[in-house]
Coordinates of C-alpha atoms (C1' of nucleotides) in Angstrom, one line a residue:
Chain A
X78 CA 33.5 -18.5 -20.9
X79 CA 31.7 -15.0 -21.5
X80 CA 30.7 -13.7 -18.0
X81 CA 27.8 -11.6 -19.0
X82 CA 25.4 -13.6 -16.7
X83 CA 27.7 -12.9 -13.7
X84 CA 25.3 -10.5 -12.0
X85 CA 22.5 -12.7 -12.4
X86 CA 25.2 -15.4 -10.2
X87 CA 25.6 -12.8 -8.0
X88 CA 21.8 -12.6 -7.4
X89 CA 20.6 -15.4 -7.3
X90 CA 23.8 -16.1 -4.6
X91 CA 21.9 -13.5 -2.1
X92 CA 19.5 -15.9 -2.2
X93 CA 21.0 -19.3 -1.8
X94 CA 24.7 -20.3 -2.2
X95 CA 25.3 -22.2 -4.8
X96 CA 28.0 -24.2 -6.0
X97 CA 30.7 -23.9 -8.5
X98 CA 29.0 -25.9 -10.7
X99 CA 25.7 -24.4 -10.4
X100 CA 27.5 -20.8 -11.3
X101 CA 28.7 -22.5 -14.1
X102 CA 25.6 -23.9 -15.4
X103 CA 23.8 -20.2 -15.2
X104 CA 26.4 -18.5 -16.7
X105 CA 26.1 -21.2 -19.5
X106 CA 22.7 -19.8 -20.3
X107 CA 22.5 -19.1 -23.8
X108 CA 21.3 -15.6 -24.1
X109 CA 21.3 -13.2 -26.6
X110 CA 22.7 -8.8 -25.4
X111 CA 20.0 -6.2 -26.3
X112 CA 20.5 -2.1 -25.8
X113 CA 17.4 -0.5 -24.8
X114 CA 16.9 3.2 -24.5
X115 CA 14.6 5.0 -22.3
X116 CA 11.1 4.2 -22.0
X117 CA 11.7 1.2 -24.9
X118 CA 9.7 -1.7 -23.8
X119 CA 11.2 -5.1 -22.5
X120 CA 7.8 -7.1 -23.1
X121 CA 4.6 -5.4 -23.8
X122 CA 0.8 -6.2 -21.9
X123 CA -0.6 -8.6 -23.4
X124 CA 1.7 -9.7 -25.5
X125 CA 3.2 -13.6 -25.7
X126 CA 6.4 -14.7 -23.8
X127 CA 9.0 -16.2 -25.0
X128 CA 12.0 -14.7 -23.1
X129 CA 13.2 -14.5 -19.9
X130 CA 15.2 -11.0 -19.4
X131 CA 18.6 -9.9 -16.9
X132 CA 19.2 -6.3 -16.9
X133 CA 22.8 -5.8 -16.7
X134 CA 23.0 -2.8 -16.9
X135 CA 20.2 0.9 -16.1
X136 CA 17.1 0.3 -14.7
X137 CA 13.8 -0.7 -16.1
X138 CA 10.4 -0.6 -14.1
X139 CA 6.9 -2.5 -14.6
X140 CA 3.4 -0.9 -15.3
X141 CA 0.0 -1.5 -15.8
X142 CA -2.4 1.4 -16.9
X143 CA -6.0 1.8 -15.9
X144 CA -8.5 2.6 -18.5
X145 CA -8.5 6.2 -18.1
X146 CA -5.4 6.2 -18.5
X147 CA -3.8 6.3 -15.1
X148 CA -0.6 4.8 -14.9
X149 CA 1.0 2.6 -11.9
X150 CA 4.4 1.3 -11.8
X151 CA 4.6 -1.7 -9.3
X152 CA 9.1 -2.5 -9.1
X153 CA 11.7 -0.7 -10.2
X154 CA 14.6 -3.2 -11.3
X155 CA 17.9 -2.7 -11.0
X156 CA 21.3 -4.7 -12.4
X157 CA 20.8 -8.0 -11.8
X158 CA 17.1 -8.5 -12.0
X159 CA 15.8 -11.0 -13.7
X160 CA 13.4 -8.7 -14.9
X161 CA 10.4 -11.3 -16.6
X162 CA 10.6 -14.1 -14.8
X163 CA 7.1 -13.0 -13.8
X164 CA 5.7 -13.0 -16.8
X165 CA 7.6 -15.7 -18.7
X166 CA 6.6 -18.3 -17.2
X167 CA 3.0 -17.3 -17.3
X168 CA 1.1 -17.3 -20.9
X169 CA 0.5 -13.8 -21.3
X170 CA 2.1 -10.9 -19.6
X171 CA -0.5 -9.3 -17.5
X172 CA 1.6 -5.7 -17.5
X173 CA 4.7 -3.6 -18.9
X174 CA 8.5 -3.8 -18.7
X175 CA 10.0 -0.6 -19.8
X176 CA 13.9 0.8 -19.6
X177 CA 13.8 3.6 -17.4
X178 CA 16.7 4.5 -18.2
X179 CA 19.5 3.3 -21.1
X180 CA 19.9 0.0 -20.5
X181 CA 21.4 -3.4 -21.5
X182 CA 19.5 -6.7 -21.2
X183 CA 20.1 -10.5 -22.2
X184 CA 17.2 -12.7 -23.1
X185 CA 16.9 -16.0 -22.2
X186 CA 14.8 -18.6 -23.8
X187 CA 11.9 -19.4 -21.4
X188 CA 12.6 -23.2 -22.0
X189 CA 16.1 -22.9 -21.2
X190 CA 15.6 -21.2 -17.7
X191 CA 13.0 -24.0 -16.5
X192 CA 15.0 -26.5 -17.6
X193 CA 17.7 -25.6 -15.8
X194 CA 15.9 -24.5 -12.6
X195 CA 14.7 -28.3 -12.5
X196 CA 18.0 -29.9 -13.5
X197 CA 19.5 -27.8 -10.4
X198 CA 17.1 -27.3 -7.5
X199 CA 19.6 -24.9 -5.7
X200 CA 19.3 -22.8 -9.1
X201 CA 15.2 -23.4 -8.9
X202 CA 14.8 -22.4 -5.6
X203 CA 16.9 -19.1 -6.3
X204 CA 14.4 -18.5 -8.9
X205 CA 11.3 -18.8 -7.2
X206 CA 12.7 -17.4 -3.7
X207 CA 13.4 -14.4 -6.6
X208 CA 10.4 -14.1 -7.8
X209 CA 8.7 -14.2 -4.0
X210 CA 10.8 -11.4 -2.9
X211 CA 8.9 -9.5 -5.5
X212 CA 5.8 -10.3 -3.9
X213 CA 6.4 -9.8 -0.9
X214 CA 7.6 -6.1 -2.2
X215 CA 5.0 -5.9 -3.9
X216 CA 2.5 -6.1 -0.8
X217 CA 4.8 -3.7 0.7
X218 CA 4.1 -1.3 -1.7
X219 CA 0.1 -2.1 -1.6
X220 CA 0.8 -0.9 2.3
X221 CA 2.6 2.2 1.4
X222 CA -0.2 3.3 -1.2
X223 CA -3.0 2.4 0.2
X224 CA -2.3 3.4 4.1
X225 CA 0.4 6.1 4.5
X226 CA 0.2 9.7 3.5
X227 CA 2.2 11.4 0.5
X228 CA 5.3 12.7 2.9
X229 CA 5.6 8.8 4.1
X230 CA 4.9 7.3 1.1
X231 CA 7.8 9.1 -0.9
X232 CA 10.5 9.2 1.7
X233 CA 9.5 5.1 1.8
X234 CA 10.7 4.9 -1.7
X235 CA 13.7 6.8 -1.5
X236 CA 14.8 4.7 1.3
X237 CA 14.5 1.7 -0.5
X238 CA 15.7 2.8 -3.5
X239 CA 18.7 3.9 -1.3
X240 CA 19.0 0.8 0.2
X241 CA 18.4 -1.1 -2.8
X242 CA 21.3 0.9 -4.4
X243 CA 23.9 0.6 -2.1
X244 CA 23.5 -2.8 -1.9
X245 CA 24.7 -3.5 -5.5
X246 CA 27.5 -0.7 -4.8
X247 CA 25.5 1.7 -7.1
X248 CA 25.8 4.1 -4.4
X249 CA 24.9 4.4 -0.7
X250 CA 21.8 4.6 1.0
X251 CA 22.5 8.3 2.0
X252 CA 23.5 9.4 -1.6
X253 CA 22.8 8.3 -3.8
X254 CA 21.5 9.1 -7.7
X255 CA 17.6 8.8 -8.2
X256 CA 16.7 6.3 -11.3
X257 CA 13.8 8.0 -12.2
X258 CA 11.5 11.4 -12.9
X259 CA 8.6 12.7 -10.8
X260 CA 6.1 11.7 -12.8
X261 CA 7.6 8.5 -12.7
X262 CA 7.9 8.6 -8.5
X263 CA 4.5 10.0 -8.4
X264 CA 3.4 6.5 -10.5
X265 CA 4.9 4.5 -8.3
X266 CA 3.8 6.5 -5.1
X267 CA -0.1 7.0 -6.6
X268 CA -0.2 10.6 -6.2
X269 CA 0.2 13.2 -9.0
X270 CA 3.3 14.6 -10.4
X271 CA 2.4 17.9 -8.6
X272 CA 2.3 16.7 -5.2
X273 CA 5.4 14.2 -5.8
X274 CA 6.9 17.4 -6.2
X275 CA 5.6 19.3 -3.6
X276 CA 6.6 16.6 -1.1
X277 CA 10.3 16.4 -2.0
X278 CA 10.5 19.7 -1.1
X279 CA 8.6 19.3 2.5
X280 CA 11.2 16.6 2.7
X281 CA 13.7 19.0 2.5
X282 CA 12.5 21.7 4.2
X283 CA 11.6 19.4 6.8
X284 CA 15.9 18.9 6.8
X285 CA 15.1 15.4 6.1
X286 CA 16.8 15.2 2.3
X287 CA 19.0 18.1 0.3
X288 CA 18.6 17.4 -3.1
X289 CA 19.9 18.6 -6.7
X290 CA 17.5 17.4 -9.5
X291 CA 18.3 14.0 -9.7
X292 CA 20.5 13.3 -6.7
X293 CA 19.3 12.5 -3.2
X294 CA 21.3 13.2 0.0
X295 CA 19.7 11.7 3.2
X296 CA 21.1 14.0 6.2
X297 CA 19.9 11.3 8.8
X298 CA 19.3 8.0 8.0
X299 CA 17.4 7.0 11.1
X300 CA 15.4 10.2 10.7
X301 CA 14.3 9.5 7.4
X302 CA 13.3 6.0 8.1
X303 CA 11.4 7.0 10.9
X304 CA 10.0 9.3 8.8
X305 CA 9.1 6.7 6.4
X306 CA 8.0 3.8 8.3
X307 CA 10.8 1.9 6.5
X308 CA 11.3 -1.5 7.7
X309 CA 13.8 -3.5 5.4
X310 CA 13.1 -6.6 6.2
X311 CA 10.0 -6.9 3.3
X312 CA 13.4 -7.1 0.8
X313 CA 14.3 -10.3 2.4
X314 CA 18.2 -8.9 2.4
X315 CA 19.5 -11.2 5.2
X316 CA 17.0 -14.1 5.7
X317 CA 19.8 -16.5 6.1
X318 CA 18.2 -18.0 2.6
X319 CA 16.0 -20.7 2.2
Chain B
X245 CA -6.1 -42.8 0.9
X246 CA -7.1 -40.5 2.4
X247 CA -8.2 -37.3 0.3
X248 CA -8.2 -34.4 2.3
X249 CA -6.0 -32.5 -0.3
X250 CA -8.0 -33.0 -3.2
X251 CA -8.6 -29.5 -3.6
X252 CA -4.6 -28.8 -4.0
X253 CA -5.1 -31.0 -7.0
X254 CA -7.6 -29.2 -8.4
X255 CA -6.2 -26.0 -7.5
X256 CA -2.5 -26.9 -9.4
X257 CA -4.6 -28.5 -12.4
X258 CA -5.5 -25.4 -13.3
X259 CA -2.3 -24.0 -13.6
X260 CA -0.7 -27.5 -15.1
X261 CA -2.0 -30.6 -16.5
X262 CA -1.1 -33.2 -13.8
X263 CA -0.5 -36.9 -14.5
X264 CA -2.5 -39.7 -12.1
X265 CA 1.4 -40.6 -10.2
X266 CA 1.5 -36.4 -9.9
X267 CA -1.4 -36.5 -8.5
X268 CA -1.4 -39.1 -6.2
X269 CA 1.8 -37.8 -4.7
X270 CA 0.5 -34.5 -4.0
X271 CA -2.2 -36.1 -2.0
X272 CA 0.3 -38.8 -0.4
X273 CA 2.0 -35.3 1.3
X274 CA 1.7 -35.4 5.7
X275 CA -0.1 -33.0 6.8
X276 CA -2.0 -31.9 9.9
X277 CA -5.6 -30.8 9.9
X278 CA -6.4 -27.8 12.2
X279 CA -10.0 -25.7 12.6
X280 CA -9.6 -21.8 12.5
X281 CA -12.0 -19.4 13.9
X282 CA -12.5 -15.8 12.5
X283 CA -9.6 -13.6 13.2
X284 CA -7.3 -16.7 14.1
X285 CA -3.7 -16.5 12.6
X286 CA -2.5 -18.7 10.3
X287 CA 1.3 -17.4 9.7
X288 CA 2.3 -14.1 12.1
X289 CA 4.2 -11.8 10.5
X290 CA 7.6 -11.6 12.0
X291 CA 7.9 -15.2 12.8
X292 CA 9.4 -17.9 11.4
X293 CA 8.2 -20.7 9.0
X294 CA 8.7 -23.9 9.1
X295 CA 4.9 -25.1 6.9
X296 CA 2.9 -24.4 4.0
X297 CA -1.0 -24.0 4.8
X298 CA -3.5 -25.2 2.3
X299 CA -6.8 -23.8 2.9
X300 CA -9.3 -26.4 2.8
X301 CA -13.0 -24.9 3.9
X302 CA -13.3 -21.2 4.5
X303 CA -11.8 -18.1 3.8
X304 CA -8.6 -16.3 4.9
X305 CA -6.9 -13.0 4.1
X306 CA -3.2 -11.7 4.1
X307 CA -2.6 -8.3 6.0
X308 CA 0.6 -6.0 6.8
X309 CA 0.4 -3.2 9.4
X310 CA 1.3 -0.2 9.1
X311 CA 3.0 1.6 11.9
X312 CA 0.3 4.2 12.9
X313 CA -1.8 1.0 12.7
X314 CA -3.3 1.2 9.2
X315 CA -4.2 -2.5 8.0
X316 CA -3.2 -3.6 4.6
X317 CA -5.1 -6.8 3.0
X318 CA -3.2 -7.8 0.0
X319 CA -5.2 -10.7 -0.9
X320 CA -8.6 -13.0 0.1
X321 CA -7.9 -16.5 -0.2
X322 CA -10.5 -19.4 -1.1
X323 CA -10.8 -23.0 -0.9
X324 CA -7.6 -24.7 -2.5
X325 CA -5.8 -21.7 -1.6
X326 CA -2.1 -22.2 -0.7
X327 CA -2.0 -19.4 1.9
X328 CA 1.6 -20.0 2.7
X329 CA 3.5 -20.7 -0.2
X330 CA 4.2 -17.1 0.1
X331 CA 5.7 -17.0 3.7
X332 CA 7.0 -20.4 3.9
X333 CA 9.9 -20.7 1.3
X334 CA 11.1 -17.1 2.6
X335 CA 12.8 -17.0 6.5
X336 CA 10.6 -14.8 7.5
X337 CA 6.6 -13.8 7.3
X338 CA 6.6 -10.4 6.1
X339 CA 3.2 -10.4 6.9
X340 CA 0.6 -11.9 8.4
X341 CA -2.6 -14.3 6.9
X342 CA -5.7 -14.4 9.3
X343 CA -8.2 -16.5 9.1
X344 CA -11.8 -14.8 7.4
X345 CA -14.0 -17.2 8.7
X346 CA -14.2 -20.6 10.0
X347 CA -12.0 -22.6 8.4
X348 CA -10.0 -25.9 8.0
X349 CA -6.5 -25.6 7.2
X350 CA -4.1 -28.5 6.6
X351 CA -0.4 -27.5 8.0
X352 CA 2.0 -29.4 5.5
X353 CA 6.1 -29.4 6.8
X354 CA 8.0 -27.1 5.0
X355 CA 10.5 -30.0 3.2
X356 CA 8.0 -32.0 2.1
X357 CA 6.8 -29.1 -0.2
X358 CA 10.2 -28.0 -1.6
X359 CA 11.4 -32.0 -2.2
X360 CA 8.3 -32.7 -4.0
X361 CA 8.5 -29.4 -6.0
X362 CA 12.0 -30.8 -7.1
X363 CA 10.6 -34.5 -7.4
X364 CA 8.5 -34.1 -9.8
X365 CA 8.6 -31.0 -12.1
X366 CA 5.2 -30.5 -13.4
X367 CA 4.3 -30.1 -9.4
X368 CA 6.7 -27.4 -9.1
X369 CA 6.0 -25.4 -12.1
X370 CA 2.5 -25.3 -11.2
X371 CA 3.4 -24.5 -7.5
X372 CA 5.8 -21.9 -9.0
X373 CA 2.8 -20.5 -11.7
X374 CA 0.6 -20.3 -8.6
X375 CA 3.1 -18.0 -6.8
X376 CA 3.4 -15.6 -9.8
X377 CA -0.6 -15.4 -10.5
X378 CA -0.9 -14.1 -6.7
X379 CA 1.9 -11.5 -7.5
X380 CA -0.3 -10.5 -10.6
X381 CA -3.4 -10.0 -8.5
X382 CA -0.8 -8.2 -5.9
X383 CA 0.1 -6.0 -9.2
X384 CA -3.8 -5.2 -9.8
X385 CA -4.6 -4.1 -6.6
X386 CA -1.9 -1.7 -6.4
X387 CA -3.1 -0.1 -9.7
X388 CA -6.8 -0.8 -7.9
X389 CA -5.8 1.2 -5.0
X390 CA -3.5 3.4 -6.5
X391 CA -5.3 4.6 -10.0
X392 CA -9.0 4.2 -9.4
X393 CA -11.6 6.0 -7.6
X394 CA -13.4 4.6 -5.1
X395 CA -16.6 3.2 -6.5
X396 CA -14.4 1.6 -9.4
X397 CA -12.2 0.3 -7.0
X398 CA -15.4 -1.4 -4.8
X399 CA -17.0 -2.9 -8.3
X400 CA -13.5 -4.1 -9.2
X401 CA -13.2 -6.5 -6.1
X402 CA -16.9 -7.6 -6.6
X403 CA -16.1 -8.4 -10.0
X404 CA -12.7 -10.5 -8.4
X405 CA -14.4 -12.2 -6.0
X406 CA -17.5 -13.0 -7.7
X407 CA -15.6 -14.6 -10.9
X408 CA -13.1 -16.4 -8.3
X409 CA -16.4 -18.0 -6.3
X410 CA -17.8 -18.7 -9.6
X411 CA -14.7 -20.9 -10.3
X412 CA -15.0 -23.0 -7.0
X413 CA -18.6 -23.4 -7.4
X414 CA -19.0 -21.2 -4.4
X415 CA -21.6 -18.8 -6.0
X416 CA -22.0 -17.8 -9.3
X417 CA -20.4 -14.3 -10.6
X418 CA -23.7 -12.4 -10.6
X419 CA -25.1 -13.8 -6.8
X420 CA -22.4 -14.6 -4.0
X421 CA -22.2 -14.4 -1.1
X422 CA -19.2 -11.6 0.6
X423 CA -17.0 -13.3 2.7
X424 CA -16.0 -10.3 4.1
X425 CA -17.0 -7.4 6.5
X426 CA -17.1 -3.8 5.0
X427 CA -14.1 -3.1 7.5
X428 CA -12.2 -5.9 5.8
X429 CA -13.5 -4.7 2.2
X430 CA -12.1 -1.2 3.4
X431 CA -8.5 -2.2 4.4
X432 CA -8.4 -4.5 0.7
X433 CA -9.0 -1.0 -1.3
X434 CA -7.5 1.5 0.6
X435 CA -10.1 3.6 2.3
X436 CA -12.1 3.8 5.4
X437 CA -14.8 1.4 6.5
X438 CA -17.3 5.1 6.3
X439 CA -16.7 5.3 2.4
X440 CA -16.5 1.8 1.8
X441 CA -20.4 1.7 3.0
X442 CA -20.9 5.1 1.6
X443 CA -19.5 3.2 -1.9
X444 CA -21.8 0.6 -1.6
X445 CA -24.8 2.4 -1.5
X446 CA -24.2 4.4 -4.9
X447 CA -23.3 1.2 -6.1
X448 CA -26.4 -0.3 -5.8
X449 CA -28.2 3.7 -6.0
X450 CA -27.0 3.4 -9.9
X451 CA -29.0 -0.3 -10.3
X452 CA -25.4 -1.9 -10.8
X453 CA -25.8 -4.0 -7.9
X454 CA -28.3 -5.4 -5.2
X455 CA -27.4 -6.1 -1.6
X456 CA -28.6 -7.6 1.4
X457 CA -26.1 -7.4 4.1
X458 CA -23.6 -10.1 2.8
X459 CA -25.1 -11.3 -0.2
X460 CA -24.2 -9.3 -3.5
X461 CA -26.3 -9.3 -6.7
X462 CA -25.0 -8.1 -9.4
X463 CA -28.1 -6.9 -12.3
X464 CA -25.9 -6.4 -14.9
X465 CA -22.4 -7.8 -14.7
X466 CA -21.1 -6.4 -18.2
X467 CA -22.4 -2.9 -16.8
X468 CA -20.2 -3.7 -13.9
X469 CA -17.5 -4.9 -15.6
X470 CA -17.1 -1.5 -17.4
X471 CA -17.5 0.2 -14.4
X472 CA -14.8 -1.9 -12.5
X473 CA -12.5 -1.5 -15.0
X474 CA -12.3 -5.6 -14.4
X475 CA -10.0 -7.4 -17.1
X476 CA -9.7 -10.9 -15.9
X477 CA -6.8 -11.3 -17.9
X478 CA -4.9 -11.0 -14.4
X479 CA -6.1 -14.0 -12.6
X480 CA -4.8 -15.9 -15.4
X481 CA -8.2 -18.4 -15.1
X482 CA -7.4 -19.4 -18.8
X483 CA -3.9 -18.9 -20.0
X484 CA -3.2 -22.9 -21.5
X485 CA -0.8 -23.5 -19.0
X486 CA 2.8 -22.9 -18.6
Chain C
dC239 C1' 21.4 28.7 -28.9
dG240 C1' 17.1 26.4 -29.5
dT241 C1' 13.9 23.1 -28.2
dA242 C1' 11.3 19.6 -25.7
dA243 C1' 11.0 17.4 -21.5
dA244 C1' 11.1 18.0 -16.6
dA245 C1' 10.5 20.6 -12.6
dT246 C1' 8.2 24.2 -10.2
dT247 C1' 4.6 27.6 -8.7
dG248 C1' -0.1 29.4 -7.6
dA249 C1' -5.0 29.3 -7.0
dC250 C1' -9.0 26.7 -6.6
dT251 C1' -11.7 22.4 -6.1
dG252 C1' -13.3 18.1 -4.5
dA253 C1' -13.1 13.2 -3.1
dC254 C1' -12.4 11.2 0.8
dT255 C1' -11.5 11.4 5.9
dT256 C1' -12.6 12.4 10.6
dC257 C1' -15.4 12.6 14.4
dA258 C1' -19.6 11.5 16.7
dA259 C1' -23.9 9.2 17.1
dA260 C1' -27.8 6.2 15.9
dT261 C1' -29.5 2.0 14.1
dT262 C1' -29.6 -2.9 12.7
dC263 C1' -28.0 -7.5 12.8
dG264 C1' -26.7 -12.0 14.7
dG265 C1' -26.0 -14.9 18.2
dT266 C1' -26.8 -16.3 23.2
dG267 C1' -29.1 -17.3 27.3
dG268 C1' -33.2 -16.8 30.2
Chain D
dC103 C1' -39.8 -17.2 22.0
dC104 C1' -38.0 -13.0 23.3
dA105 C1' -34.6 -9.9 25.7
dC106 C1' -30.1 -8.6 25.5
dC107 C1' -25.4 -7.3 23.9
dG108 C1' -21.5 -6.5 21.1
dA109 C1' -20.3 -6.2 16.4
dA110 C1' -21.4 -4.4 12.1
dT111 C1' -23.7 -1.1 9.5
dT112 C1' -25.5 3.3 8.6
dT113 C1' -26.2 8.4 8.9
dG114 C1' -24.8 13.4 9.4
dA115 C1' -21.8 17.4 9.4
dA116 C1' -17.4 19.5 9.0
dG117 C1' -12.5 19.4 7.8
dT118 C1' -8.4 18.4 4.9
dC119 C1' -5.1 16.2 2.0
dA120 C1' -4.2 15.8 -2.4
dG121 C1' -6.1 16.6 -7.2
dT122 C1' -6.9 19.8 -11.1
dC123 C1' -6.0 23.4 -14.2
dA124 C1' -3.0 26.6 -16.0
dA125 C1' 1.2 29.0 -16.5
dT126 C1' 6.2 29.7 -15.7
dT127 C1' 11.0 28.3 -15.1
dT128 C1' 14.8 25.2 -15.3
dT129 C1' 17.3 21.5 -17.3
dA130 C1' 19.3 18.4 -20.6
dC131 C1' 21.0 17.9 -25.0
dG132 C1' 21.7 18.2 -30.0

DNA sequence: CGTAAAATTGACTGACTTCAAATTCGGTGG
DNA sequence: CCACCGAATTTGAAGTCAGTCAATTTTACG
């Protein structure tokens, strides 16, 4: 049996063991591999959806734009994400999925995902426990943008990215490679490109971070969560599932 | 039978087309009727959850803290309003919902949610379809709060609320009624109660709106539209179903 | 190398916050 | 019916965090 759906197994196992049969059954999916490069978009605003998409390998990140133009990016996704279930199952897609960086994907026929999350409840409940663990960052991120300041708000995001990381072994929370640009962290972070850039370097001035263009070093962990008002338990890492 | 959760029924039959045995079951659910006053919790964030709450009369809220004590409110809920889908199927509340004003809640266990979810699939999907249109609206108030200055982000949760009353035949979309305090209006866009009232004003200053304390008239709703920056694409009121 | 994208720096500006006080509203009891 | 009280709303003045504009430097990569 191909074993390109493995990571999506291994996901949806954070959330709820399932059995042998049920790993089976999802790696069954049929699916068809796609190569994305940078900034290539996985489903556009707007647009139908037909597909469910994993990432299996980069990153990829979701958007909407205001009418001036302003951008905001509300999840950065990472191996293993089922990366549209939010918007395949709804009519229209209400924002962006875009590689952030080269990246492989499988789509998945929206039909074939339902239908197996109903044939297998354990699978179903993986799903939608998913897809609320997205929420609930989601809300996180409403928190960090709307009520901390630009220092807490960045050094938030790097330790969950961090965290985020090392838990798929892409790197550990105290170094670890940074997925994306500073216009792209200022997107996510709602502040401009300018002071994204500005506060990286308070962060390491402030000994918090060393950094070398991409790559973040965290020289105390505690620190920086302090720092950050970083509380992990919005990722829903440990719940003890459903 | 009794028909206390008849508005659940409405509520899922707008996201899926429910047959009269789908419906009936959804009503045939136990639950427990309980009276909220303002400011009484619903879910606490932290604990654990062990029911789904479906909002029955009233008005409620979600909130997240923030550690120096900055209040987050990620979403208003109405009548037919599962406030606890959210929390439930997850370990933990990573956040709190509060009651707005009075309000009748029904307190439905936990099991009896998931098992019919898995009973009957057309209940699921549109229990699962009203999970993801709360992550959209989640999704548009970060770009709210995040891209949008303050008077546009003021008009754009008139223009939310008013179109969401309009659909419960709470109000119409150009005279309703704000179920919330300017404090409350404050912590849902991100800024202090002072510019929230300040925002008000030039609202109605520029003829876009009228006010009287609580109750909102809107003179021109296509003018506010524009100026909200309001697609209602988001709320997913007219997608065709799943 | 050469080029475009990304990162960085500097000076200036302004939207929103902060702090402090006054006024109005809504409900309660005399 | 009116006096009272806390909560909600409103007003004013001063301060600041982050935005804007414009230019320079560094990096990645063919």
């Amino acid at each position: 049996m191909a074993t390109d759906l493995a990571p999506m197994v291994r996901k949806f196992s954070l959330w709820k063991e399932l059995s042998a049969d049920d790993q089976a059954a999802v790696m069954a999916l049929p699916y068809q591999l796609a190569t994305l490069d940078p900034g290539d978009y996985v489903i556009r605003q707007g647009s139908a959806t037909t597909h469910s998409c994993l990432l299996l390998q980069g990153f990829a990140f979701r958007q909407k734009l205001a009418q001036d133009g302003g951008r905001s990016i509300s999840a950065v996704h990472m191996r293993g994400d089922i990366v549209d279930l939010q918007n395949s199952l709804l009519g229209h897609a209400d924002h962006s999925v875009q590689a952030l960086t080269r990246a492989q994907i499988a789509r998945i026929p929206r039909e074939a995902v339902t239908t197996l999350a109903f044939e297998r409840p354990s699978i179903g409940l993986a799903m939608w426990y998913d897809t609320l663990v997205e929420a609930s960052i989601c809300r996180e991120w409403l928190l960090n943008v709307s009520r901390r300041d630009a220092l807490t708000r960045i050094a938030h995001l790097l330790c969950e990215i961090g965290l985020r990381l090392e838990t798929l072994n892409l790197g550990t929370r105290s170094n670890f490679e940074l997925p994306m640009t500073q216009d792209q962290l200022a997107d996510a972070t709602g502040m401009t490109p300018i002071h994204a850039n500005r506060t990286l370097q308070e962060l390491a001035a402030r000994g918090l971070i060393s950094r070398t263009m991409r790559t973040i070093t965290v020289n105390d962990w505690s620190k920086l969560q302090r720092a950050a008002d970083f509380e992990p338990g919005y990722l829903h890492l440990a719940d003890g599932g459903i």
